[in-house]
C-alpha cells in the first residue's frame, strides 16, 4: 500500500488514544461524575412545555441555563441563535413503576401536526454520557397555551425535587430509602398537576395513568398492530421501488429483517421476511435526506422545497415525535445527521449559501441552538457526520472542501483546512465521505481517486496542547493510496474502517489503515450505502463459519451483518458468518412511466427507461416475472381486454406485443412510429392496437389470420395533430359491435377515425372537432351510461370538466372540476363493483403531483372530490385494478410506483358532511347564502323578469322563480362573469337540452338554484384574472409612446354596443383606455396587485375547499 506523506505518520494504532491534557481531565471528571450520580433508576429529561413522563413517580430538578455565547477569534460564529434551555426540567423516574402523564404546551400558539416532543438528559452534568431512551406522551399532538399557574407549581415542585436530589448525592448510604421517599412525593405532586392539566390537553385519555404509545413501544411492534380503520378515501398501501440515491438502513436483523428506505416523499419501513411495509407519511416534498440513531430507535427525515420539514419518528411505533418547521426556509435540507447519544441533530441547508444548524430536537425550542453560514467557495457540502466520541465535533465535505466544526457555549466554529494536489504532489480527487477515527483524534476522508486523506490536530510548539483540539488546527497529514477505483462510502463499524467503491467492492481496515479483509466477488454496481446491524456479532467458536482475516495470524474476521444498497437500485443483505449474500430488492434505476393493470387478475406490469419490465401480484405484493430489454426504454404499457397480450411502447418508436404470462414476443418487433411512443391502447375486441407518438402521429395495427395463425401487422398511420397528443381511446359504435377510435390533442382537436373505411397505409378520418376555444384539453374518457345519451368526458387546463355528445360532439355540460393546485392530467373511470349502485360510479385522476377520487355523476360539488400528494416531483401515469379497489401512480423520474387503496365510504361521508342540494354551491359564493353577493343575485334575477315582461308594461307583474334563457347572459355579466359567445351558446344549450332525452322537449327557462349551479360551473375557477384582460388588450389595442397598450374610446364603445352591452356615458370614459382603467373604472372590479397576490388567493381558495372536505 502506497503511503504519500510529508508530515508525521499515523500516531496511534486501532483503539489508541491521543487526547490532550484537557481532554484527559474532562474524561476523568466525566468518569467521576458518572460514579457519583449512578442511580438505580431511569433518567429522562423532558421539557416543561411537553412533559410526557410515563412513570408514576418523578423527581424534578431544575436545569441551569447556559451562559450567553461569546464570539471566538478567527471563527465563523452565529450568535443570533444561542442554545436555550429555559423552562426545561430533568425528570428522574423509577423504571419499575408506571407513571402519570403531565403534558403542557409551549407559549406559542402554532400547532405542530403529529409532533410529540420530549428531551433526553445525561446522568449528572456531563453531556457526553449516553442517556437512556426518552419517554414520550403521544396523546398531545398539538401545542396549547402555557398556564402561568402551572409554571409556578412546576417550579415549586422542581425546587423540592432538587433539594431532595442533592441530599441523595451527599448521603449515598441512605440512597435507597431517600429514593423511595422522593418517588412517593413526586407521584403525589404529579397527580395534583395532572388533575388540572390533563383534561384540556389529553381529552382522549380516560386516565392520568394511561401509558404513552411511544414509551411502551418495543421492536417489531410496528407490524403487530391490528389493521387501522381507513378514514381517507385514498390511502397508500404499497410502494414499489425506492430512491437509490439515498441510503438504506438496517433496523432489525436476524429473525426480523427490517430495513428503512425512502420512496418519494415517504419513508418506508419494510419487513422483508414477512413482506410488510409501514409508511412514515408527513412530508409534502420529496425526502432529500434521512438518518437513524445508533440504537435504531429514532429516525429523522428532511425534505427540500416549499414548507420543508424535519420530522423525527419513533421507529418502534411509527409515531412522529417531533417536527421542526422552517428549518431552512431557503431551499430545504441537503444533509442530516444524528449524534451518537441521539440528542442532537445537525442539518445542512440546500441553498446557494448553505447554513449549518445544530438542533436539540428533544427540546420544544423551534430555533437551532447554533447556526453558521458557509462560504459558497467551499462548494456544496453534501455530507456531514458527528464525532461518535464527542457530539460537539463534526465534519462535513463537498467534492472539493472538508470542513471541521466545534460547538460549545460560545457558539459554532468551523475551519476549512487547505488541501490541493500540490500539498502532497499527488492527485487527490473529489471527496465523497468523511469519518472520525474511533481510536484517536484523527479523521479520514475518502476520495474519487481511491485515496484516504488523514486529518490530524497539528499543534505548533508555541501553542498550548489544550488548544490543539480546536478545528482550525486540523491539517492533512497523509494521503493514503488504497486502490485505483473511486471510493463512494467511508464509515466505521466497531474497530474497523469500511470503504465501498464504484466496482461494488467492500474493504475493511484496522485503526492503522492496514487491510484486514475485503469482499470483491459480489459483482455489484456502485455502492451508495452500507448499514451494519445493531446486533453485535456472535463470538467465534469451533462451529462458526467466519472468514479469516488477511493478516499474518489469520484470526477469524468477525463483523456484524450489513445491508448494501447500490446506485442501480439493488439492496442486498450480507450475513457475515458464512458470507451469505441475499438480494432483498432489485428495482428500476431509471424513470418509470409505464404501468398497466390486468383486466381480470390482480396483476400489474411496470416498465422503466432502463428496459426492466416486471409483473407483480399486487394483492400478495409478490414479484412474479420480469424481462429486460437491453438498450431500450419502455415508455407505455397496455393489456388487451382479454388479458392475453401485453403491448409495450418504447422511446425509439418500436412496439412489442408480448404474451401476458411469459412476456415472450407474440410477433416480431413493430417499428412504424417516427418518435417515442407515448400512448398505447387495444380495442374492446382485441383486434386493433393504436399508438400515439411524440411526432403527433397516430398509428394503427390490426390482428390478422396469416398462414393459419393469428399475428399483428401494421395497418396505417396518420399525422393527425399539430400539437402533442394527450389521449387515444377505443370505444364501440352505437347500435353495433364495431370499434371506434378517437384521439385528443393539445391543439384542441378531437379526431375520430373511420376504422371500417381504413385500408393498408390509409387511415380514414370520420370527423375533426375543435372542442375548446381558449382552454387546452388534457384528457378524455367514456362517461358511464347514467342516461340514454352517450357522453365523452374531458378535462381542460382551466379546471373544467365537460361532457360532449358522443355522436354530435356538442358540448352538453360544463362542470367545475377538482381544484388542487394544478389541472387534471389523466382520468380513468373505475370499474363498477358487483354490489355497487349502478347510478354511482367513481373516477380516479392525477394532477401534477396528486392522485384523487371523484364521485360520479359530476355536478360541480367540490365535496365529491378528494386528492392526496403522491409524487411531489411529478406523477406521470395512472392505472386502476379491474375490481376498482386500487389505483396505481407512476412517479416518472423518482422511479417509484405507488399502490393506493380506495375507500369510497370515506368520500361519501365527506359529501354528507358538506351538505345536500344547493348548500355546497352556496358556500362557493362570496359571503355564502346570507351574503351580499347572493342578495344582489336575487335582485338581478327579479330585474331579468322585468326585462322579459317589458320595462314599459303597465300590466300587473308576474313574479316567479324562473327567468327566460335569453336573460342568462345579461345576469352573468351583471354578476361580473363575461363569457364569450361560444360559452353563452354552451350555457344555453346545456339548459335547453337538459331534459330532451327524457321528455323530448326543450327547456326555455331556468330557476335560481339551477342558475347558481350554472354560474359556479361556468365562471373561471379562480375568478377573472388581470392577465386575461391584458391579453385581450394585446389583441384589440395599440401601443402608445409610453409603451402602454390602449384602446380608443370610440372603438371600445362600438365594440360594446355591437356586442349588446348597455350604453355608456361617453364623457365618463377617457380617450385612451388601458387594461387597468377598463378593469377598475368601467367594469368596477378590483385591480389585482400582482400575479403573486393572485396566486396566493387562488391557493387560499383551493385550501379552503380542501379544508372543508377534510
Coordinates of N, CA, C and O in Angstrom, one line a residue, residues 632-761:
X632 N -33.0 -0.5 -24.4 CA -34.3 0.1 -24.8 C -35.0 0.7 -23.6 O -34.7 0.3 -22.4
X633 N -35.9 1.7 -23.8 CA -36.6 2.3 -22.7 C -38.1 2.2 -22.9 O -38.6 2.6 -23.9
X634 N -38.7 1.6 -21.9 CA -40.2 1.4 -22.0 C -40.9 2.6 -21.6 O -40.6 3.2 -20.5
X635 N -41.8 3.1 -22.5 CA -42.5 4.3 -22.2 C -43.9 4.1 -21.8 O -44.5 4.9 -21.1
X636 N -44.6 3.1 -22.4 CA -46.0 2.9 -22.1 C -46.3 1.4 -22.2 O -45.7 0.6 -22.9
X637 N -47.4 1.0 -21.5 CA -47.8 -0.4 -21.5 C -49.3 -0.5 -21.5 O -50.0 0.4 -21.1
X638 N -49.9 -1.6 -22.1 CA -51.3 -1.8 -22.1 C -51.6 -3.3 -22.2 O -51.0 -4.0 -23.1
X639 N -52.5 -3.8 -21.4 CA -53.1 -5.2 -21.6 C -54.3 -5.1 -22.5 O -55.0 -4.1 -22.6
X640 N -54.5 -6.1 -23.3 CA -55.7 -6.2 -24.1 C -56.9 -6.6 -23.2 O -56.7 -7.2 -22.1
X641 N -58.1 -6.3 -23.6 CA -59.3 -6.6 -22.8 C -59.4 -8.1 -22.4 O -60.0 -8.4 -21.3
X642 N -58.9 -9.0 -23.1 CA -59.0 -10.4 -22.8 C -57.8 -10.8 -21.9 O -57.9 -11.9 -21.3
X643 N -56.8 -10.0 -21.7 CA -55.7 -10.3 -20.8 C -54.7 -11.3 -21.4 O -53.9 -11.8 -20.7
X644 N -54.7 -11.5 -22.7 CA -53.8 -12.4 -23.4 C -52.5 -11.7 -23.8 O -51.5 -12.4 -23.8
X645 N -52.6 -10.5 -24.1 CA -51.4 -9.7 -24.6 C -51.0 -8.6 -23.7 O -51.9 -8.0 -23.1
X646 N -49.8 -8.3 -23.8 CA -49.3 -7.0 -23.1 C -48.4 -6.3 -24.2 O -47.4 -6.8 -24.6
X647 N -48.9 -5.1 -24.5 CA -48.2 -4.3 -25.5 C -47.3 -3.3 -24.8 O -47.8 -2.7 -23.9
X648 N -46.1 -3.1 -25.4 CA -45.2 -2.2 -24.8 C -44.7 -1.2 -25.9 O -44.3 -1.7 -26.9
X649 N -44.7 0.1 -25.6 CA -44.2 1.1 -26.5 C -42.9 1.6 -26.0 O -42.8 1.8 -24.7
X650 N -42.0 1.9 -26.9 CA -40.6 2.2 -26.5 C -40.3 3.6 -27.0 O -40.9 4.2 -27.9
X651 N -39.2 4.2 -26.4 CA -38.8 5.6 -26.8 C -38.2 5.6 -28.2 O -38.1 6.7 -28.7
X652 N -37.8 4.5 -28.7 CA -37.3 4.5 -30.1 C -38.3 4.4 -31.1 O -38.0 4.2 -32.3
X653 N -39.6 4.3 -30.7 CA -40.7 4.2 -31.7 C -41.2 2.8 -31.9 O -42.1 2.6 -32.7
X654 N -40.5 1.8 -31.3 CA -40.9 0.4 -31.6 C -42.0 0.0 -30.6 O -42.2 0.6 -29.6
X655 N -42.7 -1.1 -31.1 CA -43.8 -1.6 -30.3 C -43.6 -3.2 -30.2 O -43.4 -3.8 -31.2
X656 N -43.7 -3.7 -29.0 CA -43.6 -5.1 -28.8 C -45.0 -5.6 -28.3 O -45.5 -5.0 -27.3
X657 N -45.4 -6.7 -28.8 CA -46.7 -7.3 -28.3 C -46.2 -8.6 -27.7 O -45.7 -9.5 -28.4
X658 N -46.4 -8.7 -26.4 CA -45.9 -9.9 -25.6 C -47.0 -10.8 -25.1 O -48.2 -10.3 -24.9
X659 N -46.7 -12.0 -24.8 CA -47.6 -12.9 -24.1 C -47.6 -12.4 -22.7 O -46.6 -12.1 -22.0
X660 N -48.8 -12.2 -22.2 CA -49.0 -11.6 -20.9 C -48.5 -12.5 -19.7 O -48.3 -12.0 -18.6
X661 N -48.3 -13.7 -19.9 CA -47.8 -14.6 -18.9 C -46.3 -14.8 -18.9 O -45.6 -14.6 -17.9
X662 N -45.8 -15.2 -20.1 CA -44.4 -15.5 -20.2 C -43.5 -14.2 -20.6 O -42.3 -14.3 -20.5
X663 N -44.2 -13.2 -21.1 CA -43.5 -12.0 -21.5 C -42.6 -12.2 -22.8 O -41.8 -11.4 -23.1
X664 N -42.9 -13.3 -23.4 CA -42.2 -13.6 -24.7 C -42.9 -12.9 -25.9 O -44.1 -12.6 -25.8
X665 N -42.2 -12.6 -26.9 CA -42.7 -12.0 -28.1 C -43.8 -12.8 -28.7 O -43.7 -14.0 -29.0
X666 N -45.0 -12.1 -29.0 CA -46.1 -12.8 -29.7 C -45.9 -12.6 -31.2 O -46.4 -13.4 -32.0
X667 N -45.2 -11.6 -31.6 CA -44.8 -11.4 -33.0 C -43.5 -10.6 -33.0 O -43.0 -10.2 -32.0
X668 N -43.0 -10.4 -34.2 CA -41.8 -9.6 -34.4 C -42.0 -8.2 -34.0 O -43.1 -7.7 -33.9
X669 N -40.9 -7.5 -33.7 CA -41.0 -6.1 -33.4 C -41.6 -5.2 -34.4 O -41.4 -5.4 -35.6
X670 N -42.5 -4.3 -34.0 CA -43.2 -3.4 -34.9 C -42.7 -2.0 -34.7 O -42.8 -1.5 -33.6
X671 N -42.1 -1.5 -35.8 CA -41.4 -0.2 -35.6 C -41.9 0.7 -36.8 O -41.2 0.7 -37.8
X672 N -43.0 1.4 -36.6 CA -43.5 2.3 -37.6 C -43.7 3.7 -37.1 O -44.1 4.6 -37.9
X673 N -43.5 4.0 -35.8 CA -43.6 5.3 -35.3 C -42.3 6.1 -35.5 O -41.2 5.5 -35.3
X674 N -42.4 7.3 -35.8 CA -41.2 8.1 -36.0 C -40.6 8.8 -34.8 O -39.6 9.4 -34.8
X675 N -41.3 8.6 -33.7 CA -40.9 9.2 -32.4 C -41.2 8.3 -31.3 O -41.8 7.2 -31.4
X676 N -40.8 8.7 -30.1 CA -41.2 7.9 -28.9 C -42.7 7.6 -28.7 O -43.5 8.6 -28.9
X677 N -43.1 6.4 -28.5 CA -44.5 6.1 -28.3 C -44.9 6.5 -26.9 O -44.4 6.1 -25.9
X678 N -45.9 7.4 -26.9 CA -46.4 7.9 -25.6 C -47.7 7.3 -25.2 O -48.0 7.3 -24.0
X679 N -48.6 6.8 -26.1 CA -49.9 6.3 -25.7 C -50.0 4.9 -26.5 O -49.6 4.8 -27.6
X680 N -50.7 4.0 -25.8 CA -50.9 2.7 -26.5 C -52.2 2.1 -25.9 O -52.5 2.2 -24.7
X681 N -53.1 1.6 -26.8 CA -54.4 1.1 -26.4 C -54.9 0.0 -27.4 O -54.7 0.1 -28.6
X682 N -55.6 -1.0 -26.8 CA -56.3 -2.0 -27.5 C -57.8 -1.7 -27.7 O -58.4 -1.0 -26.9
X683 N -58.4 -2.2 -28.8 CA -59.8 -2.1 -29.0 C -60.5 -3.2 -28.1 O -59.9 -4.1 -27.6
X684 N -61.8 -3.0 -27.9 CA -62.6 -3.9 -27.0 C -62.5 -5.3 -27.4 O -62.7 -6.2 -26.6
X685 N -62.4 -5.6 -28.7 CA -62.4 -7.0 -29.2 C -60.9 -7.5 -29.5 O -60.8 -8.6 -30.1
X686 N -59.9 -6.7 -29.1 CA -58.5 -7.1 -29.2 C -58.1 -7.3 -30.7 O -57.1 -8.0 -30.9
X687 N -58.8 -6.7 -31.6 CA -58.5 -6.8 -33.0 C -57.6 -5.6 -33.5 O -57.0 -5.7 -34.6
X688 N -57.6 -4.5 -32.8 CA -56.9 -3.4 -33.2 C -56.0 -2.9 -32.0 O -56.3 -3.0 -30.8
X689 N -54.9 -2.3 -32.4 CA -54.0 -1.7 -31.5 C -53.6 -0.3 -32.0 O -53.1 -0.3 -33.2
X690 N -53.7 0.7 -31.2 CA -53.4 2.1 -31.7 C -52.3 2.7 -30.8 O -52.3 2.4 -29.6
X691 N -51.4 3.4 -31.4 CA -50.4 4.1 -30.6 C -50.4 5.6 -31.0 O -50.7 6.0 -32.1
X692 N -49.9 6.4 -30.1 CA -49.6 7.8 -30.4 C -48.2 8.1 -30.0 O -47.6 7.5 -29.1
X693 N -47.5 9.0 -30.8 CA -46.1 9.2 -30.5 C -45.8 10.7 -30.4 O -46.8 11.6 -30.6
X694 N -44.6 11.1 -30.1 CA -44.3 12.5 -29.8 C -44.2 13.3 -31.1 O -44.1 14.5 -31.1
X695 N -44.3 12.7 -32.3 CA -44.3 13.4 -33.5 C -45.8 13.7 -34.0 O -46.0 14.0 -35.1
X696 N -46.7 13.6 -33.1 CA -48.1 14.0 -33.3 C -48.8 13.0 -34.2 O -49.8 13.4 -34.9
X697 N -48.4 11.8 -34.3 CA -49.0 10.8 -35.3 C -49.7 9.7 -34.5 O -49.3 9.4 -33.4
X698 N -50.7 9.2 -35.1 CA -51.5 8.0 -34.6 C -51.2 6.9 -35.6 O -51.3 7.0 -36.8
X699 N -50.8 5.7 -35.0 CA -50.5 4.5 -35.8 C -51.4 3.4 -35.4 O -51.6 3.2 -34.1
X700 N -52.0 2.7 -36.3 CA -52.9 1.6 -36.0 C -52.4 0.3 -36.5 O -51.9 0.2 -37.7
X701 N -52.5 -0.8 -35.7 CA -52.1 -2.1 -36.0 C -53.3 -3.0 -36.0 O -54.2 -2.8 -35.1
X702 N -53.3 -4.0 -36.8 CA -54.5 -4.9 -36.9 C -54.1 -6.4 -36.8 O -53.0 -6.8 -37.3
X703 N -54.9 -7.1 -36.1 CA -54.6 -8.6 -35.9 C -55.2 -9.3 -37.1 O -56.4 -9.2 -37.3
X704 N -54.5 -10.1 -37.7 CA -54.9 -10.8 -38.9 C -54.6 -12.3 -38.8 O -53.9 -12.7 -38.0
X705 N -55.2 -13.1 -39.7 CA -55.0 -14.5 -39.8 C -54.0 -14.8 -40.9 O -54.4 -14.5 -42.1
X706 N -52.9 -15.2 -40.6 CA -51.8 -15.4 -41.6 C -51.2 -16.8 -41.5 O -50.7 -17.1 -40.4
X707 N -51.3 -17.6 -42.6 CA -50.8 -19.0 -42.6 C -51.4 -19.8 -41.4 O -50.7 -20.6 -40.8
X708 N -52.7 -19.6 -41.2 CA -53.4 -20.3 -40.2 C -53.1 -19.9 -38.8 O -53.6 -20.5 -37.8
X709 N -52.4 -18.8 -38.6 CA -52.1 -18.3 -37.2 C -52.4 -16.8 -37.1 O -52.3 -16.1 -38.1
X710 N -52.8 -16.4 -35.9 CA -53.0 -15.0 -35.7 C -51.7 -14.3 -35.5 O -50.9 -14.7 -34.8
X711 N -51.7 -13.1 -36.1 CA -50.5 -12.3 -36.0 C -50.9 -10.8 -36.2 O -52.0 -10.5 -36.6
X712 N -50.0 -9.9 -35.9 CA -50.2 -8.5 -35.9 C -49.5 -7.9 -37.1 O -48.3 -8.2 -37.4
X713 N -50.1 -6.9 -37.8 CA -49.5 -6.2 -38.9 C -49.8 -4.7 -38.8 O -50.8 -4.3 -38.2
X714 N -49.0 -3.9 -39.4 CA -49.2 -2.5 -39.5 C -50.3 -2.2 -40.5 O -50.3 -2.6 -41.6
X715 N -51.3 -1.4 -40.0 CA -52.4 -1.0 -40.9 C -52.2 0.3 -41.5 O -52.1 0.4 -42.8
X716 N -52.1 1.3 -40.8 CA -51.8 2.7 -41.3 C -51.4 3.6 -40.2 O -51.6 3.3 -39.0
X717 N -51.0 4.8 -40.6 CA -50.6 5.9 -39.7 C -51.0 7.2 -40.2 O -51.2 7.3 -41.4
X718 N -51.2 8.2 -39.4 CA -51.6 9.5 -39.8 C -51.1 10.6 -38.9 O -51.2 10.4 -37.7
X719 N -50.6 11.6 -39.5 CA -50.1 12.8 -38.7 C -51.4 13.7 -38.5 O -51.6 14.6 -39.2
X720 N -52.1 13.3 -37.5 CA -53.5 13.9 -37.3 C -53.5 15.1 -36.4 O -54.6 15.8 -36.3
X721 N -52.5 15.5 -35.7 CA -52.5 16.6 -34.8 C -51.2 17.5 -35.1 O -50.2 17.0 -35.7
X722 N -51.2 18.7 -34.7 CA -50.1 19.6 -34.8 C -49.5 20.0 -33.5 O -48.6 20.8 -33.4
X723 N -50.0 19.4 -32.4 CA -49.5 19.6 -31.1 C -49.6 18.2 -30.4 O -50.2 17.3 -30.8
X724 N -48.9 18.1 -29.2 CA -48.8 16.8 -28.5 C -50.2 16.2 -28.3 O -51.2 16.8 -28.0
X725 N -50.3 14.8 -28.5 CA -51.5 14.1 -28.4 C -51.6 13.7 -26.9 O -50.7 13.1 -26.3
X726 N -52.7 14.0 -26.3 CA -52.9 13.8 -24.9 C -53.5 12.4 -24.6 O -53.2 11.8 -23.6
X727 N -54.4 11.9 -25.5 CA -55.1 10.6 -25.3 C -55.5 10.0 -26.6 O -55.8 10.7 -27.5
X728 N -55.5 8.7 -26.6 CA -56.2 7.9 -27.6 C -57.0 6.8 -26.9 O -56.5 6.2 -25.9
X729 N -58.3 6.7 -27.3 CA -59.1 5.7 -26.7 C -60.0 5.0 -27.7 O -60.3 5.6 -28.7
X730 N -60.2 3.7 -27.5 CA -61.1 3.0 -28.3 C -62.5 3.0 -27.6 O -62.6 3.0 -26.4
X731 N -63.5 2.9 -28.4 CA -64.9 2.7 -28.0 C -65.7 1.8 -28.9 O -65.1 1.1 -29.7
X732 N -67.0 1.8 -28.7 CA -67.8 0.9 -29.5 C -68.9 1.8 -30.2 O -69.5 2.6 -29.5
X733 N -69.1 1.6 -31.5 CA -70.1 2.3 -32.2 C -71.5 2.0 -31.7 O -71.8 0.9 -31.3
X734 N -72.3 3.1 -31.7 CA -73.7 2.9 -31.2 C -74.4 1.9 -32.1 O -74.3 2.0 -33.4
X735 N -75.2 1.0 -31.5 CA -76.0 0.1 -32.2 C -75.2 -0.9 -33.1 O -75.7 -1.4 -34.1
X736 N -74.0 -1.1 -32.7 CA -73.1 -2.1 -33.4 C -72.0 -2.6 -32.4 O -71.9 -2.0 -31.3
X737 N -71.2 -3.5 -32.9 CA -70.1 -4.0 -32.1 C -68.8 -3.7 -32.7 O -67.8 -4.2 -32.3
X738 N -68.8 -2.7 -33.6 CA -67.6 -2.3 -34.3 C -66.8 -1.3 -33.4 O -67.4 -0.4 -32.8
X739 N -65.5 -1.3 -33.4 CA -64.7 -0.4 -32.6 C -64.6 1.0 -33.2 O -64.7 1.1 -34.5
X740 N -64.5 2.0 -32.4 CA -64.3 3.4 -32.9 C -63.1 3.9 -32.1 O -62.8 3.5 -31.0
X741 N -62.3 4.7 -32.8 CA -61.1 5.3 -32.2 C -61.1 6.8 -32.3 O -61.5 7.4 -33.3
X742 N -60.7 7.4 -31.1 CA -60.6 8.8 -31.0 C -59.2 9.2 -30.4 O -58.6 8.5 -29.7
X743 N -58.8 10.4 -30.9 CA -57.6 11.0 -30.3 C -57.8 12.4 -29.9 O -58.6 13.1 -30.6
X744 N -57.2 12.9 -28.9 CA -57.3 14.2 -28.4 C -56.0 14.9 -28.2 O -55.1 14.3 -27.6
X745 N -55.8 16.1 -28.8 CA -54.5 16.7 -28.8 C -54.6 18.1 -28.1 O -55.7 18.7 -27.9
X746 N -53.4 18.6 -27.8 CA -53.3 19.9 -27.2 C -53.7 21.0 -28.2 O -53.8 22.2 -27.9
X747 N -53.8 20.6 -29.5 CA -54.3 21.6 -30.5 C -55.8 21.8 -30.4 O -56.4 22.4 -31.3
X748 N -56.5 21.2 -29.4 CA -57.9 21.3 -29.1 C -58.8 20.6 -30.1 O -60.0 20.8 -30.2
X749 N -58.2 19.7 -30.8 CA -58.9 18.9 -31.8 C -59.2 17.5 -31.3 O -58.4 16.8 -30.7
X750 N -60.5 17.1 -31.4 CA -60.9 15.7 -31.1 C -61.1 15.1 -32.5 O -62.1 15.4 -33.2
X751 N -60.3 14.1 -32.8 CA -60.3 13.4 -34.1 C -60.9 12.0 -33.9 O -60.4 11.2 -33.1
X752 N -61.9 11.7 -34.7 CA -62.5 10.3 -34.7 C -62.1 9.7 -36.1 O -62.3 10.3 -37.1
X753 N -61.6 8.5 -36.0 CA -61.1 7.7 -37.2 C -62.2 6.7 -37.6 O -62.9 6.1 -36.8
X754 N -62.2 6.5 -38.9 CA -63.1 5.5 -39.5 C -62.4 4.2 -39.8 O -61.8 4.1 -40.9
X755 N -62.4 3.3 -38.8 CA -61.6 2.1 -39.0 C -62.2 1.2 -40.1 O -61.4 0.5 -40.8
X756 N -63.5 1.2 -40.2 CA -64.1 0.4 -41.2 C -63.7 0.8 -42.6 O -63.7 -0.1 -43.5
X757 N -63.5 2.1 -42.9 CA -63.1 2.5 -44.2 C -61.6 2.6 -44.4 O -61.1 3.0 -45.5
X758 N -60.8 2.3 -43.4 CA -59.4 2.4 -43.5 C -58.8 1.1 -44.2 O -59.4 0.0 -44.1
X759 N -57.7 1.3 -44.8 CA -57.1 0.2 -45.5 C -55.6 0.3 -45.3 O -55.1 1.2 -44.6
X760 N -54.9 -0.6 -45.9 CA -53.4 -0.6 -45.8 C -52.8 0.7 -46.2 O -53.1 1.2 -47.3
X761 N -52.1 1.3 -45.3 CA -51.4 2.6 -45.5 C -52.4 3.8 -45.6 O -52.0 4.8 -46.1

